[in-house]
Coordinates of C-alpha atoms in Angstrom, one line a residue:
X1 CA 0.9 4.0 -6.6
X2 CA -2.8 4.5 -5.9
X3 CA -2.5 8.5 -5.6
X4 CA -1.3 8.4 -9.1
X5 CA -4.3 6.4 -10.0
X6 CA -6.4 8.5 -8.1
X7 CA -5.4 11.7 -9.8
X8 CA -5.6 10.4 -13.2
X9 CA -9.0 9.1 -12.9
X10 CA -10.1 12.8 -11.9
X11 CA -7.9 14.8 -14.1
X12 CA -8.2 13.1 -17.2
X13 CA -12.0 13.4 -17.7
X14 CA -13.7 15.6 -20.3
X15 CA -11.7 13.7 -23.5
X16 CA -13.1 10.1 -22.0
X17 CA -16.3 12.0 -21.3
X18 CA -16.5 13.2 -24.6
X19 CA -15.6 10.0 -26.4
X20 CA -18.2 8.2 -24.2
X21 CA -21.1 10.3 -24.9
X22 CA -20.6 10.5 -28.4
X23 CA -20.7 6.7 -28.5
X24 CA -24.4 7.0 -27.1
X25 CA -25.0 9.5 -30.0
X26 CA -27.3 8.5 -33.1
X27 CA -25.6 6.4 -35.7
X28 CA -22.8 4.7 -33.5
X29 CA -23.2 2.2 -29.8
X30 CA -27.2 2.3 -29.2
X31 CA -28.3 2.3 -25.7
X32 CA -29.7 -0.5 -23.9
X33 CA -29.7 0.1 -20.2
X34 CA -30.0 -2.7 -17.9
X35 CA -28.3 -4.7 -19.9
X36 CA -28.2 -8.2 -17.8
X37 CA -27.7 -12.2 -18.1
X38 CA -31.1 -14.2 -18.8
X39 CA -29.6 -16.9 -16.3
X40 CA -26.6 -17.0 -13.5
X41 CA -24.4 -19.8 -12.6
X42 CA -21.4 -21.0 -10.7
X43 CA -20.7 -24.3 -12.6
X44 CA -17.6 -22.9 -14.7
X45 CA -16.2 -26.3 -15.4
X46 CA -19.0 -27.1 -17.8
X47 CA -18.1 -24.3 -20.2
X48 CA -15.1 -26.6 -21.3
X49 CA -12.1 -24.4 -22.5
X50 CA -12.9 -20.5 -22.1
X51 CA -10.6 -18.0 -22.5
X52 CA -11.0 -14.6 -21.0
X53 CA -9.6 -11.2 -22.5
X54 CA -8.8 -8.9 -19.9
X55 CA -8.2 -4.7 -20.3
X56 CA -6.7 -3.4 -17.1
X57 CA -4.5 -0.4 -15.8
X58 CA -2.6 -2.3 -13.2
X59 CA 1.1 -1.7 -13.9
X60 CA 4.3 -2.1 -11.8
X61 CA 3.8 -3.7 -8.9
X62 CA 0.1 -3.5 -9.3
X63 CA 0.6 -5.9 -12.1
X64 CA 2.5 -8.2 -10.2
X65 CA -0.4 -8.8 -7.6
X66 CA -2.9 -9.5 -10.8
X67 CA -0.4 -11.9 -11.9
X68 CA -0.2 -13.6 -8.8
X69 CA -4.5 -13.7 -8.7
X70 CA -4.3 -14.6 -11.8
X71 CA -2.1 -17.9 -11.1
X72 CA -4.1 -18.9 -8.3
X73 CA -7.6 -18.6 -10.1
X74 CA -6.1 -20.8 -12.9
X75 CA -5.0 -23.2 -10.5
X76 CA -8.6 -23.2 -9.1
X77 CA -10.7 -23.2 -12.5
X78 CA -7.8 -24.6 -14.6
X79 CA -10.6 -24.8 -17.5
X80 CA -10.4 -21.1 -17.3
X81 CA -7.3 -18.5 -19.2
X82 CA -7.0 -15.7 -18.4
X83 CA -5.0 -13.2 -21.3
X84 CA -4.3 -9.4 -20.1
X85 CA -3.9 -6.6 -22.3
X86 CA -2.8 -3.5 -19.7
X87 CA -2.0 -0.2 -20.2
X88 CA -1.6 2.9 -18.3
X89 CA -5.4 4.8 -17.4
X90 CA -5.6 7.5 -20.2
X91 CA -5.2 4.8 -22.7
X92 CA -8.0 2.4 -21.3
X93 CA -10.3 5.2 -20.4
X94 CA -10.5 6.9 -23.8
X95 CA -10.8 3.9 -25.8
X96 CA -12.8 1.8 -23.3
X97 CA -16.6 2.4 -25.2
X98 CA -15.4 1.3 -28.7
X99 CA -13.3 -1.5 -27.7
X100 CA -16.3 -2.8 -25.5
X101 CA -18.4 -2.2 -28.6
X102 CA -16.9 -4.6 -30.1
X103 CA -17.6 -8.4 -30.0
X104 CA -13.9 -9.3 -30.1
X105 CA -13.3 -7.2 -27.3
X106 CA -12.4 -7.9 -23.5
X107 CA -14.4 -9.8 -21.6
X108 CA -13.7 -7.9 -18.9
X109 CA -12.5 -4.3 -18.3
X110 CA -11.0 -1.9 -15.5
X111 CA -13.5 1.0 -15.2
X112 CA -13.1 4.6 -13.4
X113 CA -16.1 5.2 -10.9
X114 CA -18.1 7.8 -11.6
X115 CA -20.0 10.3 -14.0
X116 CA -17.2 9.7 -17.0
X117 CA -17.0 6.1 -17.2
X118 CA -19.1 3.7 -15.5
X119 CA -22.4 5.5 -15.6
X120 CA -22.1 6.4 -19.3
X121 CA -21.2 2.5 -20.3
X122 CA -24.1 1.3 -18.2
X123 CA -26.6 3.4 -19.5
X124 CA -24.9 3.0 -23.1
X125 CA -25.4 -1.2 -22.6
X126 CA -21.9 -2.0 -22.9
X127 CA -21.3 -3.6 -19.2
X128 CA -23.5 -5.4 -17.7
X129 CA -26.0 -5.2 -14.6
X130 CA -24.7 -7.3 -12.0
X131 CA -27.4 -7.7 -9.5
X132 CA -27.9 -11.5 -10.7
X133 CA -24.0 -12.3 -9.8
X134 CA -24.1 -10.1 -6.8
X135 CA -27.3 -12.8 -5.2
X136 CA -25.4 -15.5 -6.6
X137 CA -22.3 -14.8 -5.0
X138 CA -22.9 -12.7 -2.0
X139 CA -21.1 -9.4 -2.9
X140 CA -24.0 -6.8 -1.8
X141 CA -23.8 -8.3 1.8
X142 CA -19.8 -8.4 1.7
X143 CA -19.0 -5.4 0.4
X144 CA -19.6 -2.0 3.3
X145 CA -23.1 -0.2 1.6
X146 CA -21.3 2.9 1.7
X147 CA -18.8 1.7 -0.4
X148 CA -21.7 -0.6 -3.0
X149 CA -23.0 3.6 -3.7
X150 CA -19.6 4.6 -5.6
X151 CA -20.3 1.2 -8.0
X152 CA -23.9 1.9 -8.4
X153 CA -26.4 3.5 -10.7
X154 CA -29.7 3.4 -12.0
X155 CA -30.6 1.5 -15.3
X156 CA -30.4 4.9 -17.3
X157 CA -27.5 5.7 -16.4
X158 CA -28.4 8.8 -14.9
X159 CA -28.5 8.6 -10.8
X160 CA -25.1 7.8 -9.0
X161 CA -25.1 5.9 -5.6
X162 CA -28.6 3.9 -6.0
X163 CA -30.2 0.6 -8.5
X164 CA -27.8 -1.3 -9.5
X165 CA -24.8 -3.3 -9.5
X166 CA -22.1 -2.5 -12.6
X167 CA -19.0 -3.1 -11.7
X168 CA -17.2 -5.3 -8.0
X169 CA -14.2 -3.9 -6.3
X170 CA -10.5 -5.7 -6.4
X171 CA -9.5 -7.0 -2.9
X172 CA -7.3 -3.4 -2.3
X173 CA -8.1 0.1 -1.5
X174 CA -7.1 3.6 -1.4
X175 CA -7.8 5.9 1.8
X176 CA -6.9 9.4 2.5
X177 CA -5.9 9.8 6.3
X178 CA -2.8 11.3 8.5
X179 CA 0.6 10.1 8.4
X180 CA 3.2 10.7 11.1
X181 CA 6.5 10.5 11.5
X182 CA 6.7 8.7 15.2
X183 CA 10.6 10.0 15.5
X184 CA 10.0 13.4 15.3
X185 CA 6.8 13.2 17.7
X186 CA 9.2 10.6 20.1
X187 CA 11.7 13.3 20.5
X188 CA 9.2 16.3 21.5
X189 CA 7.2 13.2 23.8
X190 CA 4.1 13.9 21.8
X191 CA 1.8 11.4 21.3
X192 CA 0.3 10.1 18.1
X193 CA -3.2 11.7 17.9
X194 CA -6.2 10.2 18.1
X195 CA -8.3 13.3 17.9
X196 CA -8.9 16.5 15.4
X197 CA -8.1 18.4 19.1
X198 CA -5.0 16.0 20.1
X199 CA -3.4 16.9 16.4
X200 CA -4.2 20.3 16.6
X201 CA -2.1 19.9 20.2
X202 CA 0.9 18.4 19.2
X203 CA 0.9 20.9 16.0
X204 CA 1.5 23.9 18.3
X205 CA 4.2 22.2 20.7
X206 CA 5.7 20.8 17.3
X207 CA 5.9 24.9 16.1
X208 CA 6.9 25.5 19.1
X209 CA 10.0 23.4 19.0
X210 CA 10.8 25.1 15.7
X211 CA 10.0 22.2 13.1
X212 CA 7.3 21.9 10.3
X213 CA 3.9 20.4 12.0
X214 CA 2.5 19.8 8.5
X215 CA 4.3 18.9 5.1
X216 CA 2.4 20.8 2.4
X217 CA 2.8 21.9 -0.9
X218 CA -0.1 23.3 -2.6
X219 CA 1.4 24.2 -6.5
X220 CA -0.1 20.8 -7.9
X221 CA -4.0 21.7 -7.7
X222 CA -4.9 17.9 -8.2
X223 CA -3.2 16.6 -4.7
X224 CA -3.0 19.6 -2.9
X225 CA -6.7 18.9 -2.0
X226 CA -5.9 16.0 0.2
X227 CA -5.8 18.0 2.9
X228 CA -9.4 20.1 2.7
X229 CA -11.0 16.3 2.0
X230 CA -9.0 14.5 4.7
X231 CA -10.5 17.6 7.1
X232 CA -13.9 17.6 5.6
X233 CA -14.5 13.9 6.4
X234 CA -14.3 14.9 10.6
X235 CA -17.1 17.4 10.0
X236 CA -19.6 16.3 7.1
X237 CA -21.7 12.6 8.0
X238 CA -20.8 10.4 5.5
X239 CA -24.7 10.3 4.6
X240 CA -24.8 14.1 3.6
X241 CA -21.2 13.9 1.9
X242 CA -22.4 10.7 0.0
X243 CA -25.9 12.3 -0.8
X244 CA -24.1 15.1 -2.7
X245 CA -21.6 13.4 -4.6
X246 CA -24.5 10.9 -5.7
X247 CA -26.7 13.6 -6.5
X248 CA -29.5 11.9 -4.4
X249 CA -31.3 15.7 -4.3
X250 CA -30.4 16.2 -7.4
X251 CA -29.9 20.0 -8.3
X252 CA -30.8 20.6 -5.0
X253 CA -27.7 19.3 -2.9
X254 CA -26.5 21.1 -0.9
X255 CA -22.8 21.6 -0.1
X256 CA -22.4 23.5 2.7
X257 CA -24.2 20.1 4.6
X258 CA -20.8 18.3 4.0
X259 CA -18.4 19.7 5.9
X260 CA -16.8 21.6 3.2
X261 CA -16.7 24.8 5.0
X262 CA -15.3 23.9 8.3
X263 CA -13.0 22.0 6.7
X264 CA -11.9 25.4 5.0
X265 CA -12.0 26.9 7.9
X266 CA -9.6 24.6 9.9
X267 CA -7.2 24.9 7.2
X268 CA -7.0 28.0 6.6
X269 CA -6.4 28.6 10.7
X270 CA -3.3 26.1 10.2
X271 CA -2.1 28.1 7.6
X272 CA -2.5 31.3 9.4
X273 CA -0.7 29.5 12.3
X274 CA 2.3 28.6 10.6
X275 CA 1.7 24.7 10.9
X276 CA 2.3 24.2 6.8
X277 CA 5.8 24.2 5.4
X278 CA 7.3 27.1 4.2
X279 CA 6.7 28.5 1.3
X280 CA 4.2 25.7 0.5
X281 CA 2.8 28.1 -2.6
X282 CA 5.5 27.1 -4.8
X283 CA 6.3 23.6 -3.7
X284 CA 5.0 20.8 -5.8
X285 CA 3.2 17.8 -4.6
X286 CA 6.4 15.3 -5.6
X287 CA 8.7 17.5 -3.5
X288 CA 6.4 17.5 -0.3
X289 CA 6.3 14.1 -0.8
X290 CA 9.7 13.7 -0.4
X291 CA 10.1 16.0 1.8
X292 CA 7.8 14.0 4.6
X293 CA 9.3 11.1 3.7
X294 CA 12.7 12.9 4.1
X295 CA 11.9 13.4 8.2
X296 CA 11.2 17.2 7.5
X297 CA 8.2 17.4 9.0
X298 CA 5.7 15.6 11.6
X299 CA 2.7 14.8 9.8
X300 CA 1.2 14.8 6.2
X301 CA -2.3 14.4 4.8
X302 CA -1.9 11.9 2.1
X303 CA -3.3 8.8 0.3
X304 CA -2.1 5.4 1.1
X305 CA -0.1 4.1 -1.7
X306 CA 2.0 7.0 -2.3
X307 CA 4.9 5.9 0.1
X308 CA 7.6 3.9 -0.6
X309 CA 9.0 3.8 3.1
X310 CA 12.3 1.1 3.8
X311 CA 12.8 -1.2 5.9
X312 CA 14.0 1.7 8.6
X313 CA 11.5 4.0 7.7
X314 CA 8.5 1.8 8.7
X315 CA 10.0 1.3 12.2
X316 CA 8.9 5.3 12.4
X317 CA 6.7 6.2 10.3
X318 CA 2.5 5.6 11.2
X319 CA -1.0 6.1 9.5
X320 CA -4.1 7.2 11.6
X321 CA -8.2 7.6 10.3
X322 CA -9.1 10.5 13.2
X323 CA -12.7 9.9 14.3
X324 CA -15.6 12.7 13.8
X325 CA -15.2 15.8 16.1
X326 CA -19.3 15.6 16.8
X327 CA -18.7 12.2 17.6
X328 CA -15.2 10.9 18.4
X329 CA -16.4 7.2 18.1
X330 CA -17.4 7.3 14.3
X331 CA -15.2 7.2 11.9
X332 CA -15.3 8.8 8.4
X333 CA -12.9 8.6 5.8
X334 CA -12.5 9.2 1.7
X335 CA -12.0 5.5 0.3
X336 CA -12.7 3.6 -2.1
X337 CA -11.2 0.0 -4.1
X338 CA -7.8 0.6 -5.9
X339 CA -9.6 -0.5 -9.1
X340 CA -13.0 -1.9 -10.3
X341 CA -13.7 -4.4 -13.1
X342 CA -16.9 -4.7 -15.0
X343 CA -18.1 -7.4 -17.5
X344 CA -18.4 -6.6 -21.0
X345 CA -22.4 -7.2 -22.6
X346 CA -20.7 -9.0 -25.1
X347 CA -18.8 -11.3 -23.2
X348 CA -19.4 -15.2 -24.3
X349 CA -18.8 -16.2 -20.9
X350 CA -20.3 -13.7 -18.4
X351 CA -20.3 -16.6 -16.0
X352 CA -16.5 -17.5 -16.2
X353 CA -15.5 -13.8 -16.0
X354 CA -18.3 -13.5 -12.4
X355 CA -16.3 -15.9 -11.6
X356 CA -12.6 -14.2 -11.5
X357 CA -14.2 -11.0 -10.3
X358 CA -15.4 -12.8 -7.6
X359 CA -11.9 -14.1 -6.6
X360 CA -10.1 -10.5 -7.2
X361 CA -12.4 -9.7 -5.0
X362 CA -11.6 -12.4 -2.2
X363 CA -9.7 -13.0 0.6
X364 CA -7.2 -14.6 -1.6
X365 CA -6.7 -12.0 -3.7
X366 CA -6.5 -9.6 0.0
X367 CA -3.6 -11.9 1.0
X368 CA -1.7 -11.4 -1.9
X369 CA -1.7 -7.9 -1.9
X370 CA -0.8 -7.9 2.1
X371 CA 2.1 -9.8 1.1
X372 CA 3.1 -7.2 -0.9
X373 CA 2.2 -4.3 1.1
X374 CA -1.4 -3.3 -0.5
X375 CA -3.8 -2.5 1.7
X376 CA -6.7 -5.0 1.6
X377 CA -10.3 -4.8 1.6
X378 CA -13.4 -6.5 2.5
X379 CA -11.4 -8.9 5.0
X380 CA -10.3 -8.7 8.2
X381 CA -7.6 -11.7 9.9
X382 CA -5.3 -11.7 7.0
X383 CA -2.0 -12.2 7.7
X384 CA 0.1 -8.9 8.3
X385 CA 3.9 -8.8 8.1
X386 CA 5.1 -8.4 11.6
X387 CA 8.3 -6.5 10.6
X388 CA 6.3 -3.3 9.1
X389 CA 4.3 -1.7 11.8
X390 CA 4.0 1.3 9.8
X391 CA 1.9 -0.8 7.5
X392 CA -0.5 -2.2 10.3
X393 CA -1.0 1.2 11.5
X394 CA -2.4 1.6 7.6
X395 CA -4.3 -1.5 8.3
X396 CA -5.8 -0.4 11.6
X397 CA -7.0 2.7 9.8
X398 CA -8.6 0.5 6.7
X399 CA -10.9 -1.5 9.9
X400 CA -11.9 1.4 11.4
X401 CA -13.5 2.4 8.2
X402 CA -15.1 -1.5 7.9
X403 CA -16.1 -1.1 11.4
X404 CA -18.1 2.0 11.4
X405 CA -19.4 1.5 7.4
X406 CA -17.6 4.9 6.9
X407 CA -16.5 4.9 3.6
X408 CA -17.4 8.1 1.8
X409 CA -16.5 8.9 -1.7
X410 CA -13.7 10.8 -3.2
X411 CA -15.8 14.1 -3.4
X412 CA -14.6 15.3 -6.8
X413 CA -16.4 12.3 -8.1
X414 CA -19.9 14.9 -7.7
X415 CA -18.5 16.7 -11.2
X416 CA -16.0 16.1 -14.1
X417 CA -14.2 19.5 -13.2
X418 CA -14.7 19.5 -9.3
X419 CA -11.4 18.6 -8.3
X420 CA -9.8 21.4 -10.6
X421 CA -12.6 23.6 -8.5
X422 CA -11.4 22.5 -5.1
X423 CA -8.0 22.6 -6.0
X424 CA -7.9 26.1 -7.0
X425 CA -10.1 27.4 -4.7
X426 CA -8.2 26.0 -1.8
X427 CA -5.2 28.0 -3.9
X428 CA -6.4 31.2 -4.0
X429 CA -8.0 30.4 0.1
X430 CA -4.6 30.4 1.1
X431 CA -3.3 33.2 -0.6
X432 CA -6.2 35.4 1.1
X433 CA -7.9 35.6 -1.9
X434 CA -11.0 34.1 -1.1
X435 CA -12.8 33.1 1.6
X436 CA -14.1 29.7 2.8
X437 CA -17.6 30.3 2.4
X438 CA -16.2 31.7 -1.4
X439 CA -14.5 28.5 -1.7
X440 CA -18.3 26.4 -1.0
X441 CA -19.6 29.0 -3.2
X442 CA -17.3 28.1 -6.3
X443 CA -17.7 24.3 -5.7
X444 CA -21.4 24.9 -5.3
X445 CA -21.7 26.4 -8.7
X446 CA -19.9 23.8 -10.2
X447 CA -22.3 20.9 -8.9
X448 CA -24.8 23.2 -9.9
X449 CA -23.9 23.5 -13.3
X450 CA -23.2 20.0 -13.8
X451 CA -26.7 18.7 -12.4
X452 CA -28.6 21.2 -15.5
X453 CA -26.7 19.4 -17.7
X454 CA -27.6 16.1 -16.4
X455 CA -31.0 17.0 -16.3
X456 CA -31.1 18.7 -20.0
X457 CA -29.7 15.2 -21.0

């Protein structure tokens, strides 16, 4: 599931972090920033024979859909193998400097945006600057610019969200928006909201009626911030939230420009009104996942990917990405691709592996994982499954985003330990322990902190 992905890129930093930087340290990788190909090209057949080696993190059904791309790239390049090695993130991510290091290794790897991953193995050398591939194939003028800033940095390695290309996004992505169970609005005649002000509506007539307007459990600090970042993107532009989690100011972002605050705010009023499930303190993020899915409550904050609805189930159940409240006719909404690949320096055949990023990247690619009910990206007029509506109401959310260029990115990505911030914070918020401008304050410090370290190298 993508949330699980999600979580574990965030969670599981400072060991990756750790093993990265020390592989920039004297005595072991040496760095070489802008590491790019002398020469591009799209003529794979004349490399005869290649084989690729590929390190991913897709497993399950994620695996299934590489297979399937994997099939229908052979079939195009038929010159062209491709041989996975996959295992689950924390085992990529904390080995993925050394085994990039090394001239045996893959030819292409999965890598975590960010500070912990792809910065550190761009500005180390080990992946390389894709600027020439992304003229000779198109990518910067397919893929949304706000969107090209989460796989971007600077030749050093050191400024997020600007310079250059490392790394292309699979043809899949991962939102956070509102889900809602249509039954229980049906039987109160509520609509489905298509406002901040129509949900906060149907929240009070769904109190009201004596049922839970919002499934919530907050004991899990990772996911229990889906919420406060679901309700910060209707508030902060997706400039200023993207400005801060690049760093574009440097040490002098500032936070309280994003929508953080209000965001607090208009959670901590739902709380106060009763809207969240009972007892939400002590329930933990699998339960209120179940619990939603269950029917025991109207709407949940969540990332697509996390729900395994039936056949019945997506009769009833609906996705929605609600619009700005400054202006109801943008929207904004935390997204980014389920995974990214990069290409290894050492890679033989740089222009073999373009190649299959390209085409995980595709409309191909999109259509396989629509088949199998991922959510695409970077197309529009695939083919969706006309028995799932719940699933086009996922889809309609995903082209609202492409639409408006809204993407912003997951805002924990500003710091290795910001999501542990938010998470708490928003914790002891609840509880009446802290305010929201406390809550800014905390998360402030954090970005703080993190930018002196950046700049003290």
């Amino acid at each position: 599931m993508a949330i699980r992905k999600r979580l574990l890129a965030a969670v599981a930093v400072a060991a990756p972090l750790a093993l990265l930087l020390s592989a920039c340290a004297p005595g072991a990788v040496s760095t070489q920033p802008n590491k790019q190909p002398t020469s591009v090209s799209k003529n794979i057949a004349s490399e005869g024979d290649v084989t690729l080696k590929m390190l991913d993190t897709f497993q399950g059904g994620d695996s299934t859909w590489v297979n399937a791309v994997i099939k229908q790239f052979e079939a195009k390049y038929p010159n062209v193998k491709i041989s996975r090695t996959t295992q689950n993130f924390d085992q990529v991510m904390s080995t993925l400097n050394l085994r990039l290091a090394d001239p045996n290794g893959p030819d292409i790897a999965t890598v975590n945006n960010g500070w912990q991953s792809e910065g550190t193995l761009a500005q180390a050398g080990l992946i390389l600057n894709l600027d020439k591939y992304a003229s000779l194939y198109g990518w910067k003028s397919e893929i949304p610019a706000t969107m090209q800033r989460e796989l971007e940095f600077t030749p050093d390695g050191k400024q997020m969200g600007s310079g250059s290309l490392y790394a292309v996004p699979t043809a899949r992505s991962s939102l956070i928006g509102l889900y809602y169970d249509k039954g229980i609005l049906d039987s109160l005649g509520l609509p489905v909201p298509q406002t901040l002000a129509d949900f906060e509506a149907d929240c009070a007539k769904i109190k009201a009626a004596g049922k839970v307007p919002i499934v919530y459990g907050s004991e899990d600090k990772g996911p229990n911030t889906a919420i406060l970042l679901a309700v910060q993107d209707l508030y902060g532009t997706a400039q200023n939230i993207g400005d801060f989690v690049y760093s574009k100011n440097g040490s002098s972002g500032k936070i309280a420009d994003t929508g953080i605050v209000q965001a607090a705010q208009t959670v901590k009023k739902w709380a106060d009104a009763g809207w969240l499930t009972p007892n939400y303190a002590g329930i933990q993020y699998a339960d209120a996942v179940n619990a939603f899915q269950s029917g025991k409550g109207a709407f949940r904050f969540e990332y697509t990917g996390t729900f395994s609805f039936t056949p019945a189930q997506q009769q009833s159940f609906g996705y929605v990405q609600l619009p700005q409240v400054a202006d109801p006719s943008t929207v904004v909404g935390t997204g980014s691709p389920s995974a990214n690949l990069a290409i290894s320096a050492k890679s033989k055949h740089p222009d073999a592996a373009a190649a299959f990023l390209d085409f995980i990247a595709g409309k191909e690619a999109a259509q396989l994982g629509v088949d199998q009910g991922d959510l695409p990206l970077l197309h529009s007029g695939l083919s969706v499954p006309s028995n799932n509506p719940e699933f086009a109401t996922e889809v309609a959310g995903q082209n609202a985003l492409d639409k408006d260029n809204g993407y912003v990115p997951y805002f924990d990505w500003s710091t290795p330990t910001m999501l542990d911030t938010l998470g708490t914070q928003l914790q002891l918020l609840l509880a009446g322990r802290a305010t929201p401008d406390q809550l800014a304050q905390a998360a402030q410090q954090d970005y703080d902190k993190f930018q002196t370290q950046q700049k003290n190298g």
